[in-house]
């Protein structure tokens, strides 16, 4: 076994590009493992854990956060050398591609971009968090609206950016804004949905994706969908972006119905947003997940409607906008009830736990809320209650749901909606646990996401189920599939591949969670609805 | 409240960061402008950036760079250093780069200093020279502190002839030594009899001959001269073939007219003709005059000096006065002459980086495609280096047109802020000196300054900006 190391000074590549390179190196003949990463402290630690950075080579110059580090573990010197050559030429191609001829040379800064094209009106920013505020501020000062995907921006900076945006009459979406749809164009992770009468302001990325997809499924469309970033409704940020977005949608002639989405907001801020919403004449659906009704209905008003799940929010909005949608709170559909019964029948004694493996934080939250309503404690890295926090997110306990999109899993690697690797490994791990009855997965389609998630997850589900079958167990896999037929991955195609391997597929995350709960819930019969 | 007009206007997006999101937009039929973003150099956070976005800096930079471009240095004479250089005594030895003590000097610099002491007959043996130095009887000082520049070791002693340039626009002078040619020469640390004999010939014959000819010619507009050479494939740092030829063509009639003997004039013309870099020192003095014109502008982030002494790389900044910001001199990446390799190389040395400081040399590599071989690439690579320098400079010097870039003006006036924000150090073309004294040039290539010079200077500039205006002496 040979380990080889290559350091390129001052050579930045984004995590997606590096993932692609790492994959292509690892796939070379004779290569056992490979990694191309920025040489941050965190990445160095991860490489040591992976056994790629050993005591032997840790003594060598391995660079710093602005340096690119390539590590290859191979069977032979030749294979390692070849891999490093492939890495070199891949990086070289990338660099010269960026700065080739005069005509095609890209601007190197936002400032230059604006000089070249003064008509620019929106900046999509996803640089590492430490530098994101500089970019966002530059954009606002240049008069651009901002979609800021980056996280790890301080609260102080977030407030300063949102204040500056308000002064300049500009939209400040984010930091940590995963998705938005402006004038029919998806930004960040976004699904292809038709335009229509419903406007959304959301502090949750996957929440926005779920609601916009379901609105499309129920036959209507989106006027505008604005993201605010996950912390907007905290006490400190004070809902600045949501209030600005609400105002915009109120004045937008193409928006007839407004949906406001958030994970549990600070109560005072929730009241402030609700009070603002009560002032406007358009019907407004408010889904502040996890908020108690008391908080939500502090200021009831005839045109305010409160939803407790994302799918309820979508259904209410569609009905308010004059469309047709299944009524909220309906009993489980027949096919779901049959599926639950079949899955239950196949369980062996001892198989009693639900294991959730999520890429979307809000989808995980919503699922946990529904699961815990009938199952009690759901252990997690983003627990509903502090006492349900897992000591180690790498190991499940009883009913567990993990958000793989949270920081501890995304430092130095792409979001799990792009890079399936960690969730695939977890899937196999959960299937080995004899107490696992149900594996609950979300699969989020749309621009930006994995190009074909079923190509990785369906075989993994098949393998997991086969491994359990050898042990005499049958594991139910429930997939919460968020997407539309127009998405690049194709909803029907993805659904069919998951169905072929025996997974139960639902486009409503709440329904998927309820089905998962029902399968293991011994107390209530399926007729209980 | 936010501007609703966005909803009624066509979306025009600039993408900074993950290319994935640019692809996403392109797939929706909306090709965004893609920024080739790189992280800034260490230490550049939001607070620093906000400080440096100050209008005072912008205005100061405009004034400083305009003065730099407006400079019109004329070569008017050749005189002994002791006659014209400020603060020069018989015991003074000037050297390239930032200040440095004897203990820390590299081999070539030490060799050159010993050579200069022998040449000045302050010592008659190397041992005597070392004893003088150890007794502290010799004052070392950077050329840059005396309105002068010198290539490689850059050693100037009292009786050496120096070019005298006058910037009539700003009423200032700049000086540099005469180029000794290639091979075993003082500026690479050689100090044997052959080297000393040549220096004395330069003092006694070459200097006076050039002085007479230059005065007879009524002076020489050096910038115009450099501009012509740029049209002929020089970048006037690592390549001076065309410039040296034009110089000989221009001065030859005056050398003959003012000749004291045909043999002597022939020896002068032969010496000039055998040295492809004869023009370099004149060009450097011209750059020095231009850079000095831009100095001492309070709050300006314009870099006015880049220089190396073989141990340290140092810069000075217009708004930060005379202070040097230094980091370790780097190894040059390049091609080695037959028989030499990296192990033989001295770290980066010399004042010749004054070329890049005002926007020629590597900054106009696009004009000198033949140089591309030193950077191990094609002419397109040379063009790319020039294009990248526009990103970190404040102006385009229209008097230095680059044919290959549609006669675009040279990227001129390095903005410290852009260097740090883009984490893009200025690129430099340079010769490679052997680390042992006296062997000479062993290759040529490109080098980048250590980033710490720039990050430290920037932090200081931010501190100056944050001082209350009453503090006054911001430009100290």
Tab-separated table of N, CA and C in Angstrom, chain A residues 238-354:
chain	number	residue	atom	x	y	z
A	238	UNK	N	-35.017	38.924	14.111
A	238	UNK	CA	-36.295	39.629	14.200
A	238	UNK	C	-37.189	39.543	12.980
A	239	UNK	N	-36.999	38.529	12.140
A	239	UNK	CA	-37.904	38.351	11.000
A	239	UNK	C	-37.778	39.433	9.943
A	240	UNK	N	-36.617	40.088	9.914
A	240	UNK	CA	-36.429	41.201	8.963
A	240	UNK	C	-36.731	40.792	7.517
A	241	UNK	N	-36.187	39.672	7.095
A	241	UNK	CA	-36.366	39.277	5.692
A	241	UNK	C	-37.785	38.794	5.435
A	242	UNK	N	-38.379	38.102	6.426
A	242	UNK	CA	-39.746	37.623	6.191
A	242	UNK	C	-40.709	38.798	6.109
A	243	UNK	N	-40.530	39.810	6.945
A	243	UNK	CA	-41.406	40.979	6.891
A	243	UNK	C	-41.228	41.723	5.568
A	244	UNK	N	-39.978	41.825	5.107
A	244	UNK	CA	-39.735	42.486	3.821
A	244	UNK	C	-40.374	41.692	2.688
A	245	UNK	N	-40.258	40.361	2.756
A	245	UNK	CA	-40.832	39.509	1.718
A	245	UNK	C	-42.354	39.573	1.717
A	246	UNK	N	-42.921	39.587	2.911
A	246	UNK	CA	-44.376	39.683	3.051
A	246	UNK	C	-44.866	40.968	2.394
A	247	UNK	N	-44.150	42.053	2.648
A	247	UNK	CA	-44.516	43.337	2.063
A	247	UNK	C	-44.460	43.290	0.543
A	248	UNK	N	-43.412	42.646	0.039
A	248	UNK	CA	-43.264	42.534	-1.415
A	248	UNK	C	-44.415	41.766	-2.037
A	249	UNK	N	-44.748	40.638	-1.410
A	249	UNK	CA	-45.812	39.795	-1.976
A	249	UNK	C	-47.165	40.478	-1.845
A	250	UNK	N	-47.326	41.239	-0.793
A	250	UNK	CA	-48.578	41.960	-0.607
A	250	UNK	C	-48.791	42.927	-1.763
A	251	UNK	N	-47.702	43.519	-2.227
A	251	UNK	CA	-47.828	44.507	-3.299
A	251	UNK	C	-47.722	43.883	-4.689
A	252	UNK	N	-47.421	42.598	-4.752
A	252	UNK	CA	-47.237	41.962	-6.062
A	252	UNK	C	-48.596	41.590	-6.652
A	253	UNK	N	-48.946	42.169	-7.802
A	253	UNK	CA	-50.282	41.918	-8.362
A	253	UNK	C	-50.491	40.464	-8.793
A	254	UNK	N	-49.414	39.714	-8.963
A	254	UNK	CA	-49.576	38.318	-9.407
A	254	UNK	C	-49.689	37.341	-8.251
A	255	UNK	N	-49.594	37.824	-7.040
A	255	UNK	CA	-49.723	36.954	-5.869
A	255	UNK	C	-51.101	37.149	-5.241
A	256	UNK	N	-51.884	36.062	-5.214
A	256	UNK	CA	-53.225	36.135	-4.607
A	256	UNK	C	-53.240	35.546	-3.207
A	257	UNK	N	-52.408	34.534	-2.990
A	257	UNK	CA	-52.361	33.851	-1.701
A	257	UNK	C	-50.899	33.801	-1.249
A	258	UNK	N	-50.721	34.021	0.055
A	258	UNK	CA	-49.353	34.036	0.566
A	258	UNK	C	-49.158	32.869	1.541
A	259	UNK	N	-47.989	32.207	1.457
A	259	UNK	CA	-47.645	31.163	2.429
A	259	UNK	C	-46.383	31.594	3.169
A	260	UNK	N	-46.428	31.552	4.480
A	260	UNK	CA	-45.247	31.853	5.289
A	260	UNK	C	-44.787	30.573	5.975
A	261	UNK	N	-43.518	30.224	5.784
A	261	UNK	CA	-43.008	28.964	6.340
A	261	UNK	C	-41.822	29.219	7.246
A	262	UNK	N	-41.798	28.471	8.350
A	262	UNK	CA	-40.609	28.541	9.197
A	262	UNK	C	-40.553	27.355	10.121
A	263	UNK	N	-39.332	26.999	10.498
A	263	UNK	CA	-39.163	26.109	11.643
A	263	UNK	C	-39.569	26.923	12.872
A	264	UNK	N	-39.640	26.314	14.049
A	264	UNK	CA	-40.186	27.051	15.193
A	264	UNK	C	-39.543	28.433	15.367
A	265	UNK	N	-40.347	29.509	15.260
A	265	UNK	CA	-39.794	30.854	15.412
A	265	UNK	C	-39.759	31.278	16.880
A	266	UNK	N	-39.033	32.338	17.166
A	266	UNK	CA	-39.104	32.942	18.500
A	266	UNK	C	-40.520	33.472	18.673
A	267	UNK	N	-41.148	33.206	19.831
A	267	UNK	CA	-42.573	33.559	19.980
A	267	UNK	C	-42.858	35.034	19.672
A	268	UNK	N	-42.001	35.903	20.143
A	268	UNK	CA	-42.263	37.320	19.931
A	268	UNK	C	-42.209	37.673	18.447
A	269	UNK	N	-41.276	37.040	17.758
A	269	UNK	CA	-41.129	37.325	16.335
A	269	UNK	C	-42.305	36.732	15.568
A	270	UNK	N	-42.722	35.540	15.990
A	270	UNK	CA	-43.889	34.921	15.363
A	270	UNK	C	-45.082	35.863	15.484
A	271	UNK	N	-45.273	36.419	16.677
A	271	UNK	CA	-46.398	37.345	16.874
A	271	UNK	C	-46.269	38.558	15.957
A	272	UNK	N	-45.042	39.049	15.823
A	272	UNK	CA	-44.829	40.240	14.983
A	272	UNK	C	-45.162	39.936	13.522
A	273	UNK	N	-44.722	38.762	13.054
A	273	UNK	CA	-45.001	38.401	11.665
A	273	UNK	C	-46.498	38.196	11.469
A	274	UNK	N	-47.117	37.520	12.444
A	274	UNK	CA	-48.559	37.263	12.324
A	274	UNK	C	-49.326	38.587	12.329
A	275	UNK	N	-48.882	39.510	13.181
A	275	UNK	CA	-49.547	40.809	13.240
A	275	UNK	C	-49.434	41.528	11.902
A	276	UNK	N	-48.276	41.440	11.282
A	276	UNK	CA	-48.100	42.072	9.968
A	276	UNK	C	-48.992	41.419	8.931
A	277	UNK	N	-49.022	40.073	8.981
A	277	UNK	CA	-49.831	39.342	8.009
A	277	UNK	C	-51.306	39.695	8.183
A	278	UNK	N	-51.724	39.943	9.435
A	278	UNK	CA	-53.128	40.259	9.703
A	278	UNK	C	-53.502	41.598	9.091
A	279	UNK	N	-52.512	42.444	8.847
A	279	UNK	CA	-52.778	43.779	8.297
A	279	UNK	C	-53.050	43.762	6.808
A	280	UNK	N	-52.688	42.681	6.137
A	280	UNK	CA	-52.812	42.724	4.687
A	280	UNK	C	-54.053	41.991	4.227
A	281	UNK	N	-54.488	42.314	3.036
A	281	UNK	CA	-55.799	41.858	2.591
A	281	UNK	C	-55.768	40.481	1.936
A	282	UNK	N	-54.556	39.952	1.652
A	282	UNK	CA	-54.518	38.674	0.935
A	282	UNK	C	-54.601	37.497	1.907
A	283	UNK	N	-55.303	36.433	1.498
A	283	UNK	CA	-55.330	35.235	2.345
A	283	UNK	C	-53.912	34.727	2.564
A	284	UNK	N	-53.603	34.409	3.807
A	284	UNK	CA	-52.235	34.013	4.134
A	284	UNK	C	-52.223	32.735	4.952
A	285	UNK	N	-51.437	31.762	4.511
A	285	UNK	CA	-51.291	30.504	5.242
A	285	UNK	C	-49.984	30.557	6.012
A	286	UNK	N	-50.079	30.277	7.287
A	286	UNK	CA	-48.875	30.333	8.110
A	286	UNK	C	-48.557	28.940	8.631
A	287	UNK	N	-47.380	28.455	8.280
A	287	UNK	CA	-46.937	27.153	8.812
A	287	UNK	C	-45.644	27.381	9.565
A	288	UNK	N	-45.777	27.638	10.837
A	288	UNK	CA	-44.615	27.740	11.710
A	288	UNK	C	-44.497	26.399	12.415
A	289	UNK	N	-43.737	25.495	11.817
A	289	UNK	CA	-43.727	24.113	12.298
A	289	UNK	C	-43.262	24.045	13.740
A	290	UNK	N	-43.967	23.254	14.505
A	290	UNK	CA	-43.557	23.049	15.877
A	290	UNK	C	-44.044	24.128	16.822
A	291	UNK	N	-44.577	25.223	16.292
A	291	UNK	CA	-45.123	26.249	17.189
A	291	UNK	C	-46.439	25.739	17.759
A	292	UNK	N	-46.707	26.036	19.012
A	292	UNK	CA	-47.962	25.570	19.590
A	292	UNK	C	-49.087	26.459	19.076
A	293	UNK	N	-50.290	25.929	18.975
A	293	UNK	CA	-51.403	26.724	18.443
A	293	UNK	C	-51.543	28.049	19.185
A	294	UNK	N	-51.268	28.038	20.458
A	294	UNK	CA	-51.392	29.266	21.235
A	294	UNK	C	-50.533	30.377	20.666
A	295	UNK	N	-49.302	30.012	20.290
A	295	UNK	CA	-48.420	31.007	19.693
A	295	UNK	C	-48.985	31.493	18.363
A	296	UNK	N	-49.383	30.503	17.570
A	296	UNK	CA	-49.746	30.809	16.203
A	296	UNK	C	-51.006	31.656	16.107
A	297	UNK	N	-51.929	31.391	16.990
A	297	UNK	CA	-53.223	32.028	16.795
A	297	UNK	C	-53.394	33.215	17.730
A	298	UNK	N	-52.259	33.819	18.053
A	298	UNK	CA	-52.308	34.961	18.947
A	298	UNK	C	-53.193	36.067	18.394
A	299	UNK	N	-53.169	36.224	17.076
A	299	UNK	CA	-53.973	37.296	16.481
A	299	UNK	C	-54.821	36.722	15.363
A	300	UNK	N	-55.864	36.038	15.698
A	300	UNK	CA	-56.660	35.444	14.628
A	300	UNK	C	-57.259	36.537	13.737
A	301	UNK	N	-57.335	36.214	12.502
A	301	UNK	CA	-57.900	37.156	11.549
A	301	UNK	C	-58.534	36.319	10.469
A	302	UNK	N	-59.570	36.834	9.864
A	302	UNK	CA	-60.370	36.038	8.933
A	302	UNK	C	-59.541	35.481	7.786
A	303	UNK	N	-58.533	36.196	7.357
A	303	UNK	CA	-57.797	35.692	6.199
A	303	UNK	C	-56.470	35.043	6.594
A	304	UNK	N	-56.261	34.808	7.878
A	304	UNK	CA	-55.069	34.064	8.304
A	304	UNK	C	-55.448	32.615	8.539
A	305	UNK	N	-54.611	31.689	8.035
A	305	UNK	CA	-54.893	30.264	8.177
A	305	UNK	C	-53.638	29.585	8.682
A	306	UNK	N	-53.784	28.741	9.671
A	306	UNK	CA	-52.613	28.112	10.290
A	306	UNK	C	-52.534	26.646	9.919
A	307	UNK	N	-51.371	26.242	9.469
A	307	UNK	CA	-51.155	24.841	9.077
A	307	UNK	C	-50.088	24.249	9.980
A	308	UNK	N	-50.219	22.950	10.285
A	308	UNK	CA	-49.221	22.341	11.165
A	308	UNK	C	-48.232	21.468	10.414
A	309	UNK	N	-48.543	21.187	9.149
A	309	UNK	CA	-47.560	20.455	8.342
A	309	UNK	C	-47.377	21.180	7.013
A	310	UNK	N	-46.298	20.816	6.330
A	310	UNK	CA	-46.016	21.432	5.032
A	310	UNK	C	-47.094	21.065	4.031
A	311	UNK	N	-47.542	19.814	4.069
A	311	UNK	CA	-48.559	19.423	3.093
A	311	UNK	C	-49.888	20.111	3.381
A	312	UNK	N	-50.210	20.308	4.659
A	312	UNK	CA	-51.432	21.057	4.973
A	312	UNK	C	-51.317	22.484	4.434
A	313	UNK	N	-50.139	23.087	4.597
A	313	UNK	CA	-49.948	24.450	4.106
A	313	UNK	C	-50.187	24.510	2.609
A	314	UNK	N	-49.623	23.518	1.892
A	314	UNK	CA	-49.792	23.497	0.433
A	314	UNK	C	-51.268	23.333	0.064
A	315	UNK	N	-51.940	22.413	0.768
A	315	UNK	CA	-53.352	22.172	0.449
A	315	UNK	C	-54.212	23.403	0.724
A	316	UNK	N	-53.976	24.026	1.883
A	316	UNK	CA	-54.757	25.216	2.217
A	316	UNK	C	-54.536	26.309	1.180
A	317	UNK	N	-53.306	26.516	0.809
A	317	UNK	CA	-52.987	27.582	-0.140
A	317	UNK	C	-53.682	27.327	-1.470
A	318	UNK	N	-53.636	26.063	-1.920
A	318	UNK	CA	-54.263	25.730	-3.202
A	318	UNK	C	-55.775	25.974	-3.123
A	319	UNK	N	-56.403	25.556	-2.025
A	319	UNK	CA	-57.853	25.759	-1.892
A	319	UNK	C	-58.185	27.251	-1.849
A	320	UNK	N	-57.362	28.017	-1.092
A	320	UNK	CA	-57.612	29.458	-0.995
A	320	UNK	C	-57.443	30.148	-2.339
A	321	UNK	N	-56.573	29.586	-3.171
A	321	UNK	CA	-56.330	30.195	-4.477
A	321	UNK	C	-57.330	29.684	-5.517
A	322	UNK	N	-58.282	28.885	-5.069
A	322	UNK	CA	-59.335	28.434	-5.980
A	322	UNK	C	-59.027	27.131	-6.681
A	323	UNK	N	-58.016	26.415	-6.249
A	323	UNK	CA	-57.672	25.146	-6.876
A	323	UNK	C	-58.285	23.961	-6.120
A	324	UNK	N	-57.964	22.781	-6.626
A	324	UNK	CA	-58.486	21.548	-6.027
A	324	UNK	C	-57.353	20.830	-5.292
A	325	UNK	N	-57.562	20.520	-4.033
A	325	UNK	CA	-56.561	19.749	-3.311
A	325	UNK	C	-57.271	18.847	-2.327
A	326	UNK	N	-56.674	17.705	-2.012
A	326	UNK	CA	-57.270	16.849	-0.995
A	326	UNK	C	-57.437	17.675	0.283
A	327	UNK	N	-58.517	17.444	0.992
A	327	UNK	CA	-58.744	18.219	2.211
A	327	UNK	C	-57.699	17.840	3.257
A	328	UNK	N	-57.237	18.793	3.983
A	328	UNK	CA	-56.290	18.482	5.054
A	328	UNK	C	-56.925	17.586	6.093
A	329	UNK	N	-56.137	16.776	6.728
A	329	UNK	CA	-56.630	15.956	7.831
A	329	UNK	C	-57.408	14.728	7.383
A	330	UNK	N	-57.453	14.453	6.083
A	330	UNK	CA	-58.138	13.258	5.583
A	330	UNK	C	-57.488	11.990	6.133
A	331	UNK	N	-58.214	10.945	6.145
A	331	UNK	CA	-57.672	9.650	6.565
A	331	UNK	C	-56.558	9.224	5.622
A	332	UNK	N	-55.736	8.292	6.093
A	332	UNK	CA	-54.672	7.767	5.243
A	332	UNK	C	-55.286	7.169	3.988
A	333	UNK	N	-54.649	7.404	2.832
A	333	UNK	CA	-55.177	6.810	1.598
A	333	UNK	C	-55.155	5.282	1.694
A	334	UNK	N	-56.011	4.661	0.915
A	334	UNK	CA	-56.162	3.199	0.969
A	334	UNK	C	-54.837	2.482	0.695
A	335	UNK	N	-54.139	2.967	-0.359
A	335	UNK	CA	-52.904	2.261	-0.712
A	335	UNK	C	-51.901	2.333	0.436
A	336	UNK	N	-51.910	3.494	1.147
A	336	UNK	CA	-50.986	3.635	2.274
A	336	UNK	C	-51.362	2.651	3.377
A	337	UNK	N	-52.660	2.500	3.608
A	337	UNK	CA	-53.078	1.586	4.671
A	337	UNK	C	-52.718	0.143	4.356
A	338	UNK	N	-52.872	-0.217	3.074
A	338	UNK	CA	-52.492	-1.578	2.684
A	338	UNK	C	-50.993	-1.789	2.869
A	339	UNK	N	-50.249	-0.763	2.459
A	339	UNK	CA	-48.782	-0.872	2.558
A	339	UNK	C	-48.351	-1.017	4.020
A	340	UNK	N	-49.016	-0.260	4.877
A	340	UNK	CA	-48.687	-0.333	6.306
A	340	UNK	C	-48.935	-1.755	6.827
A	341	UNK	N	-50.090	-2.285	6.437
A	341	UNK	CA	-50.462	-3.610	6.929
A	341	UNK	C	-49.454	-4.662	6.465
A	342	UNK	N	-49.106	-4.594	5.174
A	342	UNK	CA	-48.148	-5.561	4.631
A	342	UNK	C	-46.804	-5.472	5.343
A	343	UNK	N	-46.368	-4.239	5.558
A	343	UNK	CA	-45.070	-4.052	6.199
A	343	UNK	C	-45.103	-4.583	7.627
A	344	UNK	N	-46.179	-4.286	8.303
A	344	UNK	CA	-46.322	-4.764	9.675
A	344	UNK	C	-46.277	-6.287	9.745
A	345	UNK	N	-46.995	-6.904	8.811
A	345	UNK	CA	-47.074	-8.357	8.832
A	345	UNK	C	-45.718	-9.008	8.668
A	346	UNK	N	-44.843	-8.301	7.926
A	346	UNK	CA	-43.537	-8.886	7.626
A	346	UNK	C	-42.536	-8.711	8.760
A	347	UNK	N	-42.843	-7.831	9.715
A	347	UNK	CA	-41.877	-7.562	10.785
A	347	UNK	C	-41.687	-8.756	11.701
A	348	UNK	N	-40.449	-8.962	12.114
A	348	UNK	CA	-40.158	-9.976	13.123
A	348	UNK	C	-40.270	-9.324	14.498
A	349	UNK	N	-40.513	-10.142	15.517
A	349	UNK	CA	-40.527	-9.565	16.873
A	349	UNK	C	-39.156	-8.927	17.138
A	350	UNK	N	-39.143	-7.834	17.772
A	350	UNK	CA	-37.874	-7.141	18.038
A	350	UNK	C	-37.609	-6.027	17.056
A	351	UNK	N	-38.209	-6.117	15.891
A	351	UNK	CA	-38.074	-5.008	14.927
A	351	UNK	C	-39.091	-3.951	15.309
A	352	UNK	N	-38.656	-2.865	15.916
A	352	UNK	CA	-39.633	-1.908	16.426
A	352	UNK	C	-39.238	-0.450	16.258
A	353	UNK	N	-38.091	-0.178	15.623
A	353	UNK	CA	-37.638	1.216	15.586
A	353	UNK	C	-37.695	1.835	14.192
A	354	UNK	N	-37.982	3.146	14.190
A	354	UNK	CA	-37.903	3.931	12.950
A	354	UNK	C	-36.550	4.626	12.916
